[in-house]
Coordinates of N, CA and C in Angstrom, one line a residue:
X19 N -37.9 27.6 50.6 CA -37.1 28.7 51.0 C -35.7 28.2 51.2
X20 N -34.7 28.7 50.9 CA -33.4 28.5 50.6 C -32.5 29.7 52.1
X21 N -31.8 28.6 52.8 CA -31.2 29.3 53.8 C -29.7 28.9 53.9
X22 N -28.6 29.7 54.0 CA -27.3 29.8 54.1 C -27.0 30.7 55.4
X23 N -26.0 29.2 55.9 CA -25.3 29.3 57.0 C -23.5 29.6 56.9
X24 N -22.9 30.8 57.1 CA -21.7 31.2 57.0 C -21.4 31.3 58.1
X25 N -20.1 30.5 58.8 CA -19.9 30.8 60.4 C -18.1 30.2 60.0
X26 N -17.2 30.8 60.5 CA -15.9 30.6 60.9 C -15.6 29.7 61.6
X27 N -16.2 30.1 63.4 CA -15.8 28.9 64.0 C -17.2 28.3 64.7
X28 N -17.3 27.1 64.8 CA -18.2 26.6 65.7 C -18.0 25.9 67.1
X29 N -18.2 26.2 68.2 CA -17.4 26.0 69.6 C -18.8 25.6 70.5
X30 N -18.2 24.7 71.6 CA -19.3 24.3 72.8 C -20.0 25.4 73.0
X31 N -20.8 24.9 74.1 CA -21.8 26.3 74.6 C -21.1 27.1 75.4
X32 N -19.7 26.9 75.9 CA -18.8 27.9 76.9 C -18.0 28.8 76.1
X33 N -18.0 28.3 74.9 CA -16.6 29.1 74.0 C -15.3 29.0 73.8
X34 N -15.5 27.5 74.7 CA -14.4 27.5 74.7 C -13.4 26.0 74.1
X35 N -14.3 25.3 73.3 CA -13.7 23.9 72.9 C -14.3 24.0 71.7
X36 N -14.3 22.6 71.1 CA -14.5 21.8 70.1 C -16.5 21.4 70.3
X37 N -17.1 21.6 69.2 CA -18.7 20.7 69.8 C -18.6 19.4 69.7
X38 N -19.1 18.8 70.8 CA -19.1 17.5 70.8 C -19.8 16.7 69.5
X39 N -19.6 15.5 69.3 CA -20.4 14.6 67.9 C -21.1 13.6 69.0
X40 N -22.5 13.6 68.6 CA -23.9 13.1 69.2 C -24.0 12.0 68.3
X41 N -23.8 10.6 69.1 CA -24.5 9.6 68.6 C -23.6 9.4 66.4
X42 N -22.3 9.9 66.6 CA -21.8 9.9 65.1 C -20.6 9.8 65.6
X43 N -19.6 9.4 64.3 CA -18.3 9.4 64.7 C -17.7 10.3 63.4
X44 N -16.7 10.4 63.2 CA -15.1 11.0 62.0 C -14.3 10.7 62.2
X45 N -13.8 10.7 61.2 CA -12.4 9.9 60.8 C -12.0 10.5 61.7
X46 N -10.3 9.9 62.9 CA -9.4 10.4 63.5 C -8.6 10.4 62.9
X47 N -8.2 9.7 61.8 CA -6.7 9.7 60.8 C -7.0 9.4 59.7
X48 N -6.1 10.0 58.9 CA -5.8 9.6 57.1 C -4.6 9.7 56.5
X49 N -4.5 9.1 55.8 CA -3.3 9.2 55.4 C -3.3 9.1 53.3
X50 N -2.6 10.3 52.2 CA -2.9 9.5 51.3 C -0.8 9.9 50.8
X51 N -0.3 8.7 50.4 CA 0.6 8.6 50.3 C 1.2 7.9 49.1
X52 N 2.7 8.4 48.1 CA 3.1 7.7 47.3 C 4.6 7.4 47.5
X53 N 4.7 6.2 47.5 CA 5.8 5.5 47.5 C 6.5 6.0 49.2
X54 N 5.9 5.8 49.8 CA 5.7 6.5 51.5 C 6.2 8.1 51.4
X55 N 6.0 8.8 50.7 CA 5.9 9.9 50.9 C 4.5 11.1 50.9
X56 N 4.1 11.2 52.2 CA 3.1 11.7 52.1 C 2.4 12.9 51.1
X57 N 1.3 12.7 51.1 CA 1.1 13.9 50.1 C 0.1 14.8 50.5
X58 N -0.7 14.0 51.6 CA -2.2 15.1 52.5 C -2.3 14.0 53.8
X59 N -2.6 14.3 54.6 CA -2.9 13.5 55.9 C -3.4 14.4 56.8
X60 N -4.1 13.8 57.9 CA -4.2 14.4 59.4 C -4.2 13.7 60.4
X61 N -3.7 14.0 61.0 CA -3.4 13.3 62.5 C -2.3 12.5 62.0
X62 N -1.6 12.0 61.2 CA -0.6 11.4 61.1 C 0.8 12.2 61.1
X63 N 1.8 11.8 61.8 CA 3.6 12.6 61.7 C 4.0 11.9 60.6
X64 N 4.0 11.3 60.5 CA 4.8 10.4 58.9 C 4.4 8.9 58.5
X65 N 5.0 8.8 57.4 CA 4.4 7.2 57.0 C 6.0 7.0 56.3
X66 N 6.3 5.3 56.8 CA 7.9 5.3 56.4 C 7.5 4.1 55.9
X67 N 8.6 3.6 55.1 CA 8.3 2.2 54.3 C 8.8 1.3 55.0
X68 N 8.2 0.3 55.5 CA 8.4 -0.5 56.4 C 9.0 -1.9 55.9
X69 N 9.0 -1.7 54.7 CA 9.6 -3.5 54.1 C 8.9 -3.4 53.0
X70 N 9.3 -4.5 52.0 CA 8.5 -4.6 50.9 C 6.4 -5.0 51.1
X71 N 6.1 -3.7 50.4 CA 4.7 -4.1 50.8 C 3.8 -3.7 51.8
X72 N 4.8 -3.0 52.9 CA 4.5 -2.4 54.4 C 4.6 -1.2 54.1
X73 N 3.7 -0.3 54.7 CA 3.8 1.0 54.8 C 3.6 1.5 56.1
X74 N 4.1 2.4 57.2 CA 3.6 2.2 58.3 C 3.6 3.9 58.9
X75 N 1.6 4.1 58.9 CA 1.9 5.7 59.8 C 2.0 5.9 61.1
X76 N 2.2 6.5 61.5 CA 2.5 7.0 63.0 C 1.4 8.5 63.2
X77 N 0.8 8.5 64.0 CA -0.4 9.3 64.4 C 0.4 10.4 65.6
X78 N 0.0 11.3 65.1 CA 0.6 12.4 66.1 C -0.1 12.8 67.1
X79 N -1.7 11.7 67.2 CA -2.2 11.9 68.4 C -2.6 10.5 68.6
X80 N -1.7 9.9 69.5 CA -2.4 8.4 69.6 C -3.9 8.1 70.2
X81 N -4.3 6.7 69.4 CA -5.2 6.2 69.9 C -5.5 5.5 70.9
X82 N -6.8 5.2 71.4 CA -6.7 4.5 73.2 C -6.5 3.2 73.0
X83 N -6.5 2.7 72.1 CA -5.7 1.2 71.9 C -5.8 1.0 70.6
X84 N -4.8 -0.5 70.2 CA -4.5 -0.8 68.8 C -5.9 -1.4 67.7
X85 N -6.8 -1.2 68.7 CA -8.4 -2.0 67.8 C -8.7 -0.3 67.3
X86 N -8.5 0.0 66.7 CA -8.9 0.9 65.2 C -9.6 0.3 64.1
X87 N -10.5 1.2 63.4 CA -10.9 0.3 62.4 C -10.3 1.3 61.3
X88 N -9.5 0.4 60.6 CA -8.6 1.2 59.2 C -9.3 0.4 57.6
X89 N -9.6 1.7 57.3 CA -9.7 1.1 56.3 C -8.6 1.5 54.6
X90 N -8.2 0.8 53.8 CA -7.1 0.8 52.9 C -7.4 0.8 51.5
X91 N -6.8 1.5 50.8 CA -6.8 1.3 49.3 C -5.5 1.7 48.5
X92 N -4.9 1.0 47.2 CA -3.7 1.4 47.0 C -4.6 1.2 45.4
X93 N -3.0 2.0 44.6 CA -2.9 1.3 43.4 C -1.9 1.0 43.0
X94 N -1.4 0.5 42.0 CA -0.3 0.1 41.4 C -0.4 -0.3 39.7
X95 N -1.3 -2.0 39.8 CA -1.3 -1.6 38.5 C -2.5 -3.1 38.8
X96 N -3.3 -3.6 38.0 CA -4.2 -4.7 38.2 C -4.0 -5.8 38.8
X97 N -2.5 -6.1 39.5 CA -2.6 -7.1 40.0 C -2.1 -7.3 41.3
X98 N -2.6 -6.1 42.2 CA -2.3 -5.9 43.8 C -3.5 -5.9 44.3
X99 N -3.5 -6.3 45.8 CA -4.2 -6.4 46.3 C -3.5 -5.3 47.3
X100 N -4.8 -5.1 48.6 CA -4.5 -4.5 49.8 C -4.8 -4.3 51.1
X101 N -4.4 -4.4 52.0 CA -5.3 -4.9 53.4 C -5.0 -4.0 54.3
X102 N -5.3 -4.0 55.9 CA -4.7 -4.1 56.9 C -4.9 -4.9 57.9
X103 N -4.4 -5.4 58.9 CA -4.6 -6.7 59.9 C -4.4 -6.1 60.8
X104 N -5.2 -6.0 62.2 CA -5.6 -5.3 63.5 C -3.9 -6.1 64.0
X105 N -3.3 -7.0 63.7 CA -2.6 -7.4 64.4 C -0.9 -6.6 64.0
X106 N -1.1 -6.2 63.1 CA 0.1 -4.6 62.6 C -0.5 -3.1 63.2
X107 N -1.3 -3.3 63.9 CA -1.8 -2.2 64.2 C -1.3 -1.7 66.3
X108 N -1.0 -0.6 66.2 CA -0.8 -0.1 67.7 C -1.7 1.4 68.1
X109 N -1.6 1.6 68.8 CA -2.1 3.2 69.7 C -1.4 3.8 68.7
X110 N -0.3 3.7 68.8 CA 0.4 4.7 68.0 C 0.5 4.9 66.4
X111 N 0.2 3.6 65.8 CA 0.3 4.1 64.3 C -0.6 2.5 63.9
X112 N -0.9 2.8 62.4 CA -1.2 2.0 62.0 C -0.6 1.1 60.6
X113 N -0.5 0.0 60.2 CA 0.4 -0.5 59.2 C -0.5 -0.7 57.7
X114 N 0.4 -0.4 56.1 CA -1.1 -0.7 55.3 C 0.1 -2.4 54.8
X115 N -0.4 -2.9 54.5 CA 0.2 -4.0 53.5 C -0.5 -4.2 52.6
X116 N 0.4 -4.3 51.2 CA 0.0 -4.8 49.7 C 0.8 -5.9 49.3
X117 N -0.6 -6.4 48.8 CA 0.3 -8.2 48.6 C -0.1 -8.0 46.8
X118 N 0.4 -8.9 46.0 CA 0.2 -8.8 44.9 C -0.6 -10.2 44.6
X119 N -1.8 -10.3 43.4 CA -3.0 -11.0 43.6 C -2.9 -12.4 43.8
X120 N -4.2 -13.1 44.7 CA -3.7 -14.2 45.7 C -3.4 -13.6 47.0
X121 N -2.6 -12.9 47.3 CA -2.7 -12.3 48.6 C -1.3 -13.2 49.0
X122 N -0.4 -13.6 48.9 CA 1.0 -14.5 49.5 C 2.0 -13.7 49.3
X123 N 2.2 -12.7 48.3 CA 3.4 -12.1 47.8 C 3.3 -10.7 48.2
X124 N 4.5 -10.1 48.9 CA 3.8 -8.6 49.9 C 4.6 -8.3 48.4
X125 N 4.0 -6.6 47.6 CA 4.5 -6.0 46.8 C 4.4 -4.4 46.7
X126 N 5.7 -3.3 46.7 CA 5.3 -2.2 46.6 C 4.2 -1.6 45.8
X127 N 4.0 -0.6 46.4 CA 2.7 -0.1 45.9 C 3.3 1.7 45.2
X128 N 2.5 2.1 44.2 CA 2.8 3.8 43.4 C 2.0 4.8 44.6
X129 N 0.8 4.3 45.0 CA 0.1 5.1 45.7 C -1.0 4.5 46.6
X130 N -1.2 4.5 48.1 CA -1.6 4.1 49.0 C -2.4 5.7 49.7
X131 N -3.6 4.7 50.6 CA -4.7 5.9 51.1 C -5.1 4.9 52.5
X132 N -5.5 5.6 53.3 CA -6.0 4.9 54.4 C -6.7 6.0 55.3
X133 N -8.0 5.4 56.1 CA -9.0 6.0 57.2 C -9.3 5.5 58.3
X134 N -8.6 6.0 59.1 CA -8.8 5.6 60.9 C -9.9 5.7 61.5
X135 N -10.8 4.8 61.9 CA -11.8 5.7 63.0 C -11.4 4.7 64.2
X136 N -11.9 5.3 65.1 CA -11.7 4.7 66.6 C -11.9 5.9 67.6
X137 N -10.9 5.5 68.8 CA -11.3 6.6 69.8 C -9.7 7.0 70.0
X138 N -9.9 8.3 70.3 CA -8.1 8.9 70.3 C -8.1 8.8 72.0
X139 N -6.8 8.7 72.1 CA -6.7 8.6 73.6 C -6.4 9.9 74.8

């Protein structure tokens, strides 16, 4: 038997919030951006280019502290790599860095993505 659920909004048992997530989490932030110009995000106010290789978003709803777990992906062309380091990271935004391969040489990137989870503050 085949059953479909159509509903608009889904709210607490008062009617008046958000339903809580039981024992699960979601992304708090994303970001997908080219040449720091954003192109879709949430929870992020902007992403500015921070130096060669740095890209850095700023979250429009900060986090309860800088331990986020981010995760990163760029492209460019076969020989970049891309990280993030908890230690570029704050409540308020998070940093991506691309190094080019070997990981020593920070290098711009065509197009950059990234996913926050943590706890918003």
């Amino acid at each position: 038997m085949t059953s479909v659920l159509n509903v608009d909004t889904i709210a607490d048992k008062a009617g008046t919030g958000p339903v809580g997530l039981t024992k699960q989490t979601t992304a708090k932030a994303f970001c997908h951006f080219s040449t720091s110009t954003t192109q879709s995000s949430f929870n992020v106010s902007s992403t500015v280019d921070a130096g060669t290789g740095q890209y850095k978003s700023t979250y429009t709803n900060s986090m309860s502290d800088a331990e986020q777990c981010v995760t990163t992906n760029a492209f460019r062309d076969s020989d970049q790599y891309i990280g993030n380091r908890s230690s570029d990271n704050a409540a308020s935004y998070h940093q991506v860095n691309c190094f080019t391969r070997g990981g020593t040489t920070r290098a711009d990137t065509d197009t950059a993505m990234s996913v926050v989870h943590g706890d918003l503050a």
